[in-house]
CSV table of C-alpha atoms and ligand atoms in Angstrom, one decimal:
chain,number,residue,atom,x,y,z
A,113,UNK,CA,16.0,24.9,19.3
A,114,UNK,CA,12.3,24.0,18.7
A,115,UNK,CA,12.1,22.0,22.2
A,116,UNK,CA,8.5,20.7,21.0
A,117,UNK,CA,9.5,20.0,17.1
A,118,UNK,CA,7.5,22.4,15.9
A,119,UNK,CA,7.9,23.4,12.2
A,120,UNK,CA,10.0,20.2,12.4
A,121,UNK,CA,9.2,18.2,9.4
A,122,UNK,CA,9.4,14.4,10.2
A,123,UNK,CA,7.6,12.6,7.8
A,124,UNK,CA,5.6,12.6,4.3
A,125,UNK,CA,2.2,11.5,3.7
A,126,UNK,CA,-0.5,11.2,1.8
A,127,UNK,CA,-2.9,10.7,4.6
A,128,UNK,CA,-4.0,14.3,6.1
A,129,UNK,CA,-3.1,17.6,6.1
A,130,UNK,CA,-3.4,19.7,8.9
A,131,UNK,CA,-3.4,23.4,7.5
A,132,UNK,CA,-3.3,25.4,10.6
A,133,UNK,CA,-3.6,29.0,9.7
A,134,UNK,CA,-6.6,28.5,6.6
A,135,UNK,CA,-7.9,26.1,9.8
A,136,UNK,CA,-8.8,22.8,7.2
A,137,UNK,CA,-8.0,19.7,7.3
A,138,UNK,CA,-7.6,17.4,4.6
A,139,UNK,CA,-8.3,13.4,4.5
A,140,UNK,CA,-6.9,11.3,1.5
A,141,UNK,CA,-7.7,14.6,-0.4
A,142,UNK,CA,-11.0,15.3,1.1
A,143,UNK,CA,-11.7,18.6,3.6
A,144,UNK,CA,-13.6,17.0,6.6
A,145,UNK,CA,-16.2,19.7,5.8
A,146,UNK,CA,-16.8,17.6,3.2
A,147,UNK,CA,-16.7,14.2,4.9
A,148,UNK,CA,-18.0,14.5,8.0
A,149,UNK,CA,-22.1,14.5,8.7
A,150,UNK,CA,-22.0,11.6,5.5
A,151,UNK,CA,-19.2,9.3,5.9
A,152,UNK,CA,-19.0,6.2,8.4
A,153,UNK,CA,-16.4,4.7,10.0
A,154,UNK,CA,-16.3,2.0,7.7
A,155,UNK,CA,-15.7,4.5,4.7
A,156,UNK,CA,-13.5,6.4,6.2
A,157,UNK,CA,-10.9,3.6,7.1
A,158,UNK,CA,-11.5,2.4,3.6
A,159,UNK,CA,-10.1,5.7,2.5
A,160,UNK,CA,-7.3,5.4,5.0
A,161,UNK,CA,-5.5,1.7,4.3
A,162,UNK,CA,-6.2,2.0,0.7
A,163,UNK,CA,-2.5,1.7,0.0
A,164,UNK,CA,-1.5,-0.5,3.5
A,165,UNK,CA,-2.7,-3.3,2.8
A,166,UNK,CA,-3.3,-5.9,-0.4
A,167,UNK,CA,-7.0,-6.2,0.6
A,168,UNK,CA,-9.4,-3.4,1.5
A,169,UNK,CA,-11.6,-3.6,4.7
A,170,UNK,CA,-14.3,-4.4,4.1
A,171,UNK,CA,-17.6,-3.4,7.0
A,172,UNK,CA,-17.9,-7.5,6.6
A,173,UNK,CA,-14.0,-7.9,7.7
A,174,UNK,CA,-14.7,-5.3,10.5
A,175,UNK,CA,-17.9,-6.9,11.7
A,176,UNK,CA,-16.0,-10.4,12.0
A,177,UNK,CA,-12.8,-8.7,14.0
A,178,UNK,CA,-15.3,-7.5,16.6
A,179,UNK,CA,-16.9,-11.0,16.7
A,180,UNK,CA,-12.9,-12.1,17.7
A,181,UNK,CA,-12.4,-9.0,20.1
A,182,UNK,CA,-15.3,-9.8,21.9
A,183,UNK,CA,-14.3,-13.8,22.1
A,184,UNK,CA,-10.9,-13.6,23.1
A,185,UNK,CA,-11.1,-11.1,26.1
A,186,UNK,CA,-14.8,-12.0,27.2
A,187,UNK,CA,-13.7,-13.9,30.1
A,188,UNK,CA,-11.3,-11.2,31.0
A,189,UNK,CA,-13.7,-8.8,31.5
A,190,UNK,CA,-14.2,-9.3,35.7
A,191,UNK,CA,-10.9,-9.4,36.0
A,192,UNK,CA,-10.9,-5.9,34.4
A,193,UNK,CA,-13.4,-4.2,36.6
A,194,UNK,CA,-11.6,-1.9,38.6
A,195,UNK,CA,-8.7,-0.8,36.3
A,196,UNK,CA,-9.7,2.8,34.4
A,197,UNK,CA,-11.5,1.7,31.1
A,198,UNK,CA,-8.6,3.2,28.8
A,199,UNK,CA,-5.5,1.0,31.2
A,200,UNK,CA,-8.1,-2.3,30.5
A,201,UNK,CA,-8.6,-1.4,26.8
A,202,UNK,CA,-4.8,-0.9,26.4
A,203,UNK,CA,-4.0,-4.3,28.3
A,204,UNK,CA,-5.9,-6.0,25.9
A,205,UNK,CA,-5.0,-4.3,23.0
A,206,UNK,CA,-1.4,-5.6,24.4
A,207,UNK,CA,-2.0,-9.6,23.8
A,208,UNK,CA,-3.3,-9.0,20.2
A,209,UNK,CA,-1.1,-10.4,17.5
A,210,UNK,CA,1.9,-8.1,16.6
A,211,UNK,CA,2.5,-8.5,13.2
A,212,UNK,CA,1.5,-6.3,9.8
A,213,UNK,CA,-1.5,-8.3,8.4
A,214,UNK,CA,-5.1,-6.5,7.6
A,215,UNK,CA,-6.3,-9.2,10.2
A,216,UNK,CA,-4.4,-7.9,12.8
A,217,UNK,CA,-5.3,-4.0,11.7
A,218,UNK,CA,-9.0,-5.1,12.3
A,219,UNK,CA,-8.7,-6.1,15.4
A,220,UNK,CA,-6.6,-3.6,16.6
A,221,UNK,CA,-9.8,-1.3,14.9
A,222,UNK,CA,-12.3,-3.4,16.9
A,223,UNK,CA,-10.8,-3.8,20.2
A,224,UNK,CA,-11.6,-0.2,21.9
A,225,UNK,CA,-15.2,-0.6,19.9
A,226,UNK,CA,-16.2,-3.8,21.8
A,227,UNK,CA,-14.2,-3.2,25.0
A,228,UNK,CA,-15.0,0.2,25.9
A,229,UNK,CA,-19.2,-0.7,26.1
A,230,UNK,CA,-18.3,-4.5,27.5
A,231,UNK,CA,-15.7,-2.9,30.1
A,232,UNK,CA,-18.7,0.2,31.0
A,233,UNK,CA,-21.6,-2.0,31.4
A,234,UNK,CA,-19.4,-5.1,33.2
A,235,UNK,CA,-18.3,-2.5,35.6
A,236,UNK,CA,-21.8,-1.3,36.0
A,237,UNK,CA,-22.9,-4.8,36.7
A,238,UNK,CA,-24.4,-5.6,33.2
A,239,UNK,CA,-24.1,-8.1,31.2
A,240,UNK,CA,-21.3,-7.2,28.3
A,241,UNK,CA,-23.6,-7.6,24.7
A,242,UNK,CA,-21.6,-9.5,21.7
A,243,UNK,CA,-21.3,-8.0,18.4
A,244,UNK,CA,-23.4,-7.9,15.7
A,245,UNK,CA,-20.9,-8.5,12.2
A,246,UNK,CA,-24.3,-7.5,10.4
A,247,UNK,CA,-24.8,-4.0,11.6
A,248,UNK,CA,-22.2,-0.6,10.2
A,249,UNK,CA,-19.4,-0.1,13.3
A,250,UNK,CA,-21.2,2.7,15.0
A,251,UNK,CA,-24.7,1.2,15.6
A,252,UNK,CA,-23.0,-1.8,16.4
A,253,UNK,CA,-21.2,0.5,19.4
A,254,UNK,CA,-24.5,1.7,20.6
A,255,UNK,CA,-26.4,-1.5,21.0
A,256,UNK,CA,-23.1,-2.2,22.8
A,257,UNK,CA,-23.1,0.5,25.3
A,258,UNK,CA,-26.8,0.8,25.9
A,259,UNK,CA,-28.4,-3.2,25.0
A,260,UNK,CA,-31.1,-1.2,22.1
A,261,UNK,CA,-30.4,0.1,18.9
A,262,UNK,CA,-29.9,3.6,18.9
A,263,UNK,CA,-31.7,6.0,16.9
A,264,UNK,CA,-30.5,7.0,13.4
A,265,UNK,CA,-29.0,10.6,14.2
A,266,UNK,CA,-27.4,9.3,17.1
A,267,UNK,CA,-25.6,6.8,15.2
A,268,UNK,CA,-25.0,9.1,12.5
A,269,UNK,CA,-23.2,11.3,15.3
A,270,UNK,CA,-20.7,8.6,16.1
A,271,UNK,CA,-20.3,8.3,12.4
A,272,UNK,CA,-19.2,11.5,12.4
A,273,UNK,CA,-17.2,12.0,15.8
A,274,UNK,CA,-15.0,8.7,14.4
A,275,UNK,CA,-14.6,10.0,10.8
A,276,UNK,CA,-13.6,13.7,12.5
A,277,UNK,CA,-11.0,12.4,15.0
A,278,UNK,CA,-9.6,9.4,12.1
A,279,UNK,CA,-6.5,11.0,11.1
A,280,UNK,CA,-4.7,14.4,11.8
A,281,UNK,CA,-1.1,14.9,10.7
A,282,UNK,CA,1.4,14.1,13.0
A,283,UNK,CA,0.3,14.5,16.5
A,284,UNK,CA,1.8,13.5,19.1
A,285,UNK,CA,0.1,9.9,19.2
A,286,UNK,CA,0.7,9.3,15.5
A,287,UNK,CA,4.2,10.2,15.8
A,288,UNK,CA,4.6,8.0,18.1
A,289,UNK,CA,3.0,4.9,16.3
A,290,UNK,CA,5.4,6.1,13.5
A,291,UNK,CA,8.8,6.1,15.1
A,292,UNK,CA,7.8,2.2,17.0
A,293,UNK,CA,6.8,1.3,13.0
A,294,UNK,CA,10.1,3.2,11.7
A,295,UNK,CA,11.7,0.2,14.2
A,296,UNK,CA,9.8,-2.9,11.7
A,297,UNK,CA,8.3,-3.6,15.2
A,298,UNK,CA,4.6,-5.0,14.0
A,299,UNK,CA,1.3,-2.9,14.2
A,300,UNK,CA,0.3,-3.9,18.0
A,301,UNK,CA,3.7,-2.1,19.0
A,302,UNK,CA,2.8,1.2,16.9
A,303,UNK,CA,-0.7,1.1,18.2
A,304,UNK,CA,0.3,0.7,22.0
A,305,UNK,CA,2.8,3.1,21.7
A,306,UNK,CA,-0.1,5.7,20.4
A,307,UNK,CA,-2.1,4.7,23.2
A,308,UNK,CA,0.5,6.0,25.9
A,309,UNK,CA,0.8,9.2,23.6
A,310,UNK,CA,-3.0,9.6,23.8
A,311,UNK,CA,-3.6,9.7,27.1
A,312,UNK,CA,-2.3,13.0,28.7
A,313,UNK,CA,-4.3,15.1,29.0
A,314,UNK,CA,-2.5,17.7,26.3
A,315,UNK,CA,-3.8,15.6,23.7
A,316,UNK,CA,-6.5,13.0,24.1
A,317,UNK,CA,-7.0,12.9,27.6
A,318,UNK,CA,-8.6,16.9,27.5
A,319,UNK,CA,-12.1,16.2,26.8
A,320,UNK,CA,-13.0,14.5,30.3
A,321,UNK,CA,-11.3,17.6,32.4
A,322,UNK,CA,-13.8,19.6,29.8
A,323,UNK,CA,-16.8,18.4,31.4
A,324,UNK,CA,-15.3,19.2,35.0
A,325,UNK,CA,-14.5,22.5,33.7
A,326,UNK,CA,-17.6,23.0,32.6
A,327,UNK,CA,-19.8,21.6,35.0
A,328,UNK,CA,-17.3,23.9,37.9
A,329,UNK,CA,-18.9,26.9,36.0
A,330,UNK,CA,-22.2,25.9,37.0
A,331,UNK,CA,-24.4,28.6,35.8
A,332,UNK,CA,-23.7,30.5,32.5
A,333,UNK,CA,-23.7,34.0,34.4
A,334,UNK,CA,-20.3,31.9,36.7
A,335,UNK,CA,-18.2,31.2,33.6
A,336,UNK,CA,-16.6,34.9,33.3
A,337,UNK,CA,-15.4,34.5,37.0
A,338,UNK,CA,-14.7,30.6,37.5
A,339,UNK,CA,-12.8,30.2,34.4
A,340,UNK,CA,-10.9,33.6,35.1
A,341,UNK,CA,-9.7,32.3,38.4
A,342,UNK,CA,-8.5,29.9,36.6
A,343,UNK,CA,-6.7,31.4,34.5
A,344,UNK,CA,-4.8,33.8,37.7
A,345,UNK,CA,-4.0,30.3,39.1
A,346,UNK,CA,-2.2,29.6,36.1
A,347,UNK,CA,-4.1,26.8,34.7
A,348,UNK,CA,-4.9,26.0,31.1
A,349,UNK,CA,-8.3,26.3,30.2
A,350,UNK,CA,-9.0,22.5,28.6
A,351,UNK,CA,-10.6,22.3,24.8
A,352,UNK,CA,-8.6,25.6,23.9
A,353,UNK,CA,-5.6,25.9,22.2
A,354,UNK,CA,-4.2,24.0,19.6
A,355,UNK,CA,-0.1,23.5,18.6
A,356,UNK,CA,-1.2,24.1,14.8
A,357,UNK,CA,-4.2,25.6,14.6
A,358,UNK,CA,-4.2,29.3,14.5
A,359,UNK,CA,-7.7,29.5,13.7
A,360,UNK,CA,-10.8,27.7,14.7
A,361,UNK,CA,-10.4,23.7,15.0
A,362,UNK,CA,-12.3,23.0,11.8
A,363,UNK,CA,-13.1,19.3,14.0
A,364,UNK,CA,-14.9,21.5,16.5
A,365,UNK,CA,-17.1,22.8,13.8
A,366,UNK,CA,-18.0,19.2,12.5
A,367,UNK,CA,-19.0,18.3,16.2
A,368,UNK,CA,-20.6,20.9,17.1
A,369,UNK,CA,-22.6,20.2,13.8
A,370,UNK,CA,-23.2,16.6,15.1
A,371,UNK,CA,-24.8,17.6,18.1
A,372,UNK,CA,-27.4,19.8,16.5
A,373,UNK,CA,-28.8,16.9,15.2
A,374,UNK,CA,-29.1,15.3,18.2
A,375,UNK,CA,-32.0,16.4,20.7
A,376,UNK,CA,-30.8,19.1,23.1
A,377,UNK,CA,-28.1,18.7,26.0
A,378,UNK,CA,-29.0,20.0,29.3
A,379,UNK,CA,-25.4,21.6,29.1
A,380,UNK,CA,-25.7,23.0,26.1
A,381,UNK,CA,-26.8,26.3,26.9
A,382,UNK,CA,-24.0,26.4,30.0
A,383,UNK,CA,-21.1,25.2,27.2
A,384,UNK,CA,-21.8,27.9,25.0
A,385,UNK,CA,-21.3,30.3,27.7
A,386,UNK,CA,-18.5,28.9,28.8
A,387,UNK,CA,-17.2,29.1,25.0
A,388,UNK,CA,-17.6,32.4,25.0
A,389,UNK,CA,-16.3,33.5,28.0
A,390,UNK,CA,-13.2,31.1,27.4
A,391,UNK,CA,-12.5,32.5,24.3
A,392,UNK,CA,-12.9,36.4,25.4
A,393,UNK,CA,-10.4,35.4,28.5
A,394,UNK,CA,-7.9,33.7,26.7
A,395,UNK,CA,-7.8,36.8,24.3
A,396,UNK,CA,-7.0,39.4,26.8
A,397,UNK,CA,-4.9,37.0,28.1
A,398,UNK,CA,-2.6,36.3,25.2
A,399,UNK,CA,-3.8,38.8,22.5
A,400,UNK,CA,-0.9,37.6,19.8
A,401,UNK,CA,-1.5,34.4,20.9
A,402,UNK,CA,-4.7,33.0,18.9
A,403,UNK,CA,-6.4,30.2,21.2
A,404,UNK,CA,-9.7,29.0,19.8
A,405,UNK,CA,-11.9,26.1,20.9
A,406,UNK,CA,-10.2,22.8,19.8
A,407,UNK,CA,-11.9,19.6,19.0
A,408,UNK,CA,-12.1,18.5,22.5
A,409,UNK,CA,-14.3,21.3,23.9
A,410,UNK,CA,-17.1,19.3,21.6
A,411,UNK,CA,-16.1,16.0,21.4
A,412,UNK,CA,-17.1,16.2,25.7
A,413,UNK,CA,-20.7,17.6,24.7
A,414,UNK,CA,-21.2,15.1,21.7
A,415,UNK,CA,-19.6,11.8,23.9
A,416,UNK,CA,-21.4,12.5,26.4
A,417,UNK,CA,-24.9,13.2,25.1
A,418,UNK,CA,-24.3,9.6,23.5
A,419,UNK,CA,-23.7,7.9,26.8
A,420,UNK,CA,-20.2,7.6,27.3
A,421,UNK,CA,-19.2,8.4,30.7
A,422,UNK,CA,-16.4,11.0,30.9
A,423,UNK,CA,-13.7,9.0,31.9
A,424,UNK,CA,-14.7,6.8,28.9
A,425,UNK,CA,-14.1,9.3,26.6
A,426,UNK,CA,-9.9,9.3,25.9
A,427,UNK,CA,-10.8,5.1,25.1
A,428,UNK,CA,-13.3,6.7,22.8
A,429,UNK,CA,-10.6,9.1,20.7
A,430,UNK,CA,-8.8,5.6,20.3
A,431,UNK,CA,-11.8,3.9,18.2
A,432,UNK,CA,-11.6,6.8,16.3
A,433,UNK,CA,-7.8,7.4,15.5
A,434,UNK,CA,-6.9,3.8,16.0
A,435,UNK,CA,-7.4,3.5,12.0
A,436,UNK,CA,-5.4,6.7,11.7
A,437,UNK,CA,-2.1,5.3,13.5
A,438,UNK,CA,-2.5,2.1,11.7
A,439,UNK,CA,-2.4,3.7,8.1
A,440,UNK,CA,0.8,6.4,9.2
A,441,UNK,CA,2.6,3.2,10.9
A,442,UNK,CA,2.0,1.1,7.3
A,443,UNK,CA,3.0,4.3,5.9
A,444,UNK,CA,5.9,4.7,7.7
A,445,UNK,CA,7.2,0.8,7.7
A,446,UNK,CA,6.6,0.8,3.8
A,447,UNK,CA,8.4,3.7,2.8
A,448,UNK,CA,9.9,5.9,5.6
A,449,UNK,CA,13.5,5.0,7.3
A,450,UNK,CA,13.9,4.6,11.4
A,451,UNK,CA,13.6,7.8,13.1
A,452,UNK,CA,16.6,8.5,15.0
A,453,UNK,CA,16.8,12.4,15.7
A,454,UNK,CA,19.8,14.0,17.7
A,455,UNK,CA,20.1,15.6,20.9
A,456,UNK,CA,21.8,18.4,22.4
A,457,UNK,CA,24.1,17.2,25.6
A,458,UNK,CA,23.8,19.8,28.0
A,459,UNK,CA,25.2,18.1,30.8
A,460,UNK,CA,28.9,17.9,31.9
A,461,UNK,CA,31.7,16.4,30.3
A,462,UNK,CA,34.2,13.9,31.8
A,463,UNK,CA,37.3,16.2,33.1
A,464,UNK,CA,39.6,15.3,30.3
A,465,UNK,CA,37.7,16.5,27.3
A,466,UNK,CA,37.6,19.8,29.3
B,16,LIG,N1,-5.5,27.8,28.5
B,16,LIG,C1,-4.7,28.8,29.0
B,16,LIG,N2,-3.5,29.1,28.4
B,16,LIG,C2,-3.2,28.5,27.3
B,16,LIG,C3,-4.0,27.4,26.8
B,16,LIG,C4,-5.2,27.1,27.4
B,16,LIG,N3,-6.0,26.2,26.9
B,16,LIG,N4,-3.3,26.9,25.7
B,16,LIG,C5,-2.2,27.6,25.6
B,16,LIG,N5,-2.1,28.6,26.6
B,16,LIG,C6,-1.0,29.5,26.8
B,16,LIG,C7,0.2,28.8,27.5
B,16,LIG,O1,0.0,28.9,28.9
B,16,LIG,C8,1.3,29.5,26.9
B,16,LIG,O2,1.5,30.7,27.7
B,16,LIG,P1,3.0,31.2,28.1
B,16,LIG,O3,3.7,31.5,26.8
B,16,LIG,O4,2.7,32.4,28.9
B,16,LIG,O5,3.6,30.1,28.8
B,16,LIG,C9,0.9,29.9,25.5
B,16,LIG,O6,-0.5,29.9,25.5
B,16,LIG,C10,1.4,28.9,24.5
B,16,LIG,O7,1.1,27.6,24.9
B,16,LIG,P2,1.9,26.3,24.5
B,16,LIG,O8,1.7,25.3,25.6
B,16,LIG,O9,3.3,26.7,24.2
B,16,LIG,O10,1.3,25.9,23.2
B,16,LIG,P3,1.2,24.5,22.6
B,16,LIG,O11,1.2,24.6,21.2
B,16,LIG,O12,2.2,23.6,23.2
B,16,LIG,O13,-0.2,24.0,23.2
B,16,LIG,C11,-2.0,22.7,23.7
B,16,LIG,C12,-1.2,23.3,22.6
B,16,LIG,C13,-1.2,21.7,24.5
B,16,LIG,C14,-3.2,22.0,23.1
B,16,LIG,C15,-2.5,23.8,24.7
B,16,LIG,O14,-3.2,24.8,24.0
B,16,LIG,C16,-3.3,23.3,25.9
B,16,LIG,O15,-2.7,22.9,26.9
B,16,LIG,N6,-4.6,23.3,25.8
B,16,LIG,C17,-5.5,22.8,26.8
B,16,LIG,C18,-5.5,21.2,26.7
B,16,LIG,C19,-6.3,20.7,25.5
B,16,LIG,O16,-7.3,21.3,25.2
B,16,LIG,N7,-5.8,19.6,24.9
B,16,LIG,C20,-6.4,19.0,23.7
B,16,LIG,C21,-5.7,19.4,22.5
B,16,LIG,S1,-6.4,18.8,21.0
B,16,LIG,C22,-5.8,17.3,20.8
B,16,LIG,O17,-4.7,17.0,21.1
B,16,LIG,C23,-6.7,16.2,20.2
């Protein structure tokens, strides 16, 4: 039995395609070679709820849900302070509206984009900024976080970090938006059901524990022997591996592409050699096995040479696939049927049916 479904088909869609061994992925018919480095996040969930909703959204639409966002749980912010930025983002995605309006979508788009820089800077004892509808969804995340507009390649990096995390098959997190929309049950359901799925650290909540990783190496001349011990101890090496991909993480590439347009990160250097060591390890280590660096390994280096603070960074991933779960759980409510897989009972049977 495939304990982890893999192989498992559980759904169609005309979303992505994650092709694993020729290491592409595909967007509404586009490779994210092609998109990403010239497509914003306003495009790219364009592309995505094309066929989920009557109305497309438009960056106005967008701009005006993070005017709401920012209304509605302003005055919750204090209150907020001391839970971990993802649990406060979560809580509030919790009291949006639960139905399957574009309205709703918005918000649901919005909410980690305004919350995670309001919930960073009210926990640093800033002032949270408001939105600005007029500026494109990234920028408008920068001034945000940091109170000035951030320069054009640095916006143009979040561009393309949320356009490379959007959408991507049927991970764990989409799956579970799915089966909650399989239910009818309305988008804030689906969405908060991804958000539990997101955070472990197998799947979205690696790219923090990346940082540590790296910053335990230290030096470059370290990595061979920290991350080895590692390794003896019998722990997973974060930002490597990938259920599907049996090649390089094509994401990794278009992040890694992003932050050579930004100006140089004191870690850089140290990452690299900590790729490299990483990846000769985990060779030895499981030569049939192919583990390459996954989109995680960069996503740390890129979030965090924009400003985000490591623990930040899993809240981050949700602005990104938020659009993503929304257009697989439209998907799914439209034209898929309740998920309702079987199960093998291993345990013991009553006496009589012995
Ligand atoms: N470091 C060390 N060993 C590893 C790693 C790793 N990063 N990844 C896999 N392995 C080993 C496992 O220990 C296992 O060995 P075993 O057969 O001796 O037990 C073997 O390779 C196969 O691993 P599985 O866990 O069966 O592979 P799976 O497909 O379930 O793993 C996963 C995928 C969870 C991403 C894994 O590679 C991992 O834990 N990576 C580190 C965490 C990480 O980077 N997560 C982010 C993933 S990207 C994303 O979700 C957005």
């Amino acid at each position: 039995m495939a304990t982890g479904l893999d192989d498992v088909v559980a759904a169609e869609t005309a979303l992505s395609d994650v092709d694993g061994l020729a290491g592409r992925l595909i967007i509404r018919g586009h490779s994210l070679d092609e998109l990403a480095g010239g497509t914003s996040a306003e495009e790219i969930l364009g592309m995505l709820f094309a066929n989920a909703f009557d109305q497309g959204p438009t960056p106005a639409l967008l701009g005006a849900a993070r005017v709401t966002v920012f209304k509605r749980f302003e005055h919750h912010l204090k209150s907020l302070a001391d839970t971990p930025v993802f649990d406060a983002v979560r809580a509030c995605v919790a009291l949006l509206p639960d139905d399957d309006a574009l309205e709703t979508a918005l918000l649901l788009v919005a909410a980690p984009a305004v919350l995670v820089p309001a919930l960073l800077r009210q926990r640093d004892g800033r002032p949270a900024i408001a939105p600005d509808p007029t500026l494109g969804h990234a920028a408008d995340i920068l001034r945000m976080l940091r109170g000035q507009a951030a320069a054009p390649a640095e916006t143009a990096g979040l561009d393309t970090y949320l356009v490379t995390v959007a959408d991507h098959g049927l991970n764990a997190s989409t799956f579970a938006a799915r089966v909650v929309a399989s239910t009818q049950a309305g988008l804030t359901s689906a969405v908060l059901a991804a958000y539990g799925a997101l955070k472990g650290p197998l799947h979205g909540g690696a790219p923090g524990p990346v940082l540590d990783m790296i910053d335990a190496v230290g030096t470059p001349q370290s990595a061979e022997a920290v991350l080895g011990a590692m390794l003896a101890r019998g722990e997973r090496l974060m930002g490597f591996g990938h259920r599907i991909y049996r090649v390089r993480d094509p994401r990794a590439d278009a992040l890694k592409g992003a932050l050579a347009k930004l100006p140089p990160s004191p870690r850089m250097d140290l990452a690299l050699a900590v790729e490299a060591a990483a990846l000769r390890l985990l060779k030895q280590k499981k030569p049939d096995r192919p583990l390459e660096t996954n989109v995680e390994f960069f996503t740390a280096l890129l979030l965090d040479s924009l400003g985000f603070p490591r623990d930040a960074f899993t809240a981050v991933f949700a602005m990104g696939r938020t659009g993503g779960w929304i257009a697989h759980a439209r998907e799914q409510a439209i034209s898929g049927r309740l998920i309702r897989p079987k199960s093998v009972y291993v345990g013991p049977r009553p006496r009589e049916a012995a």
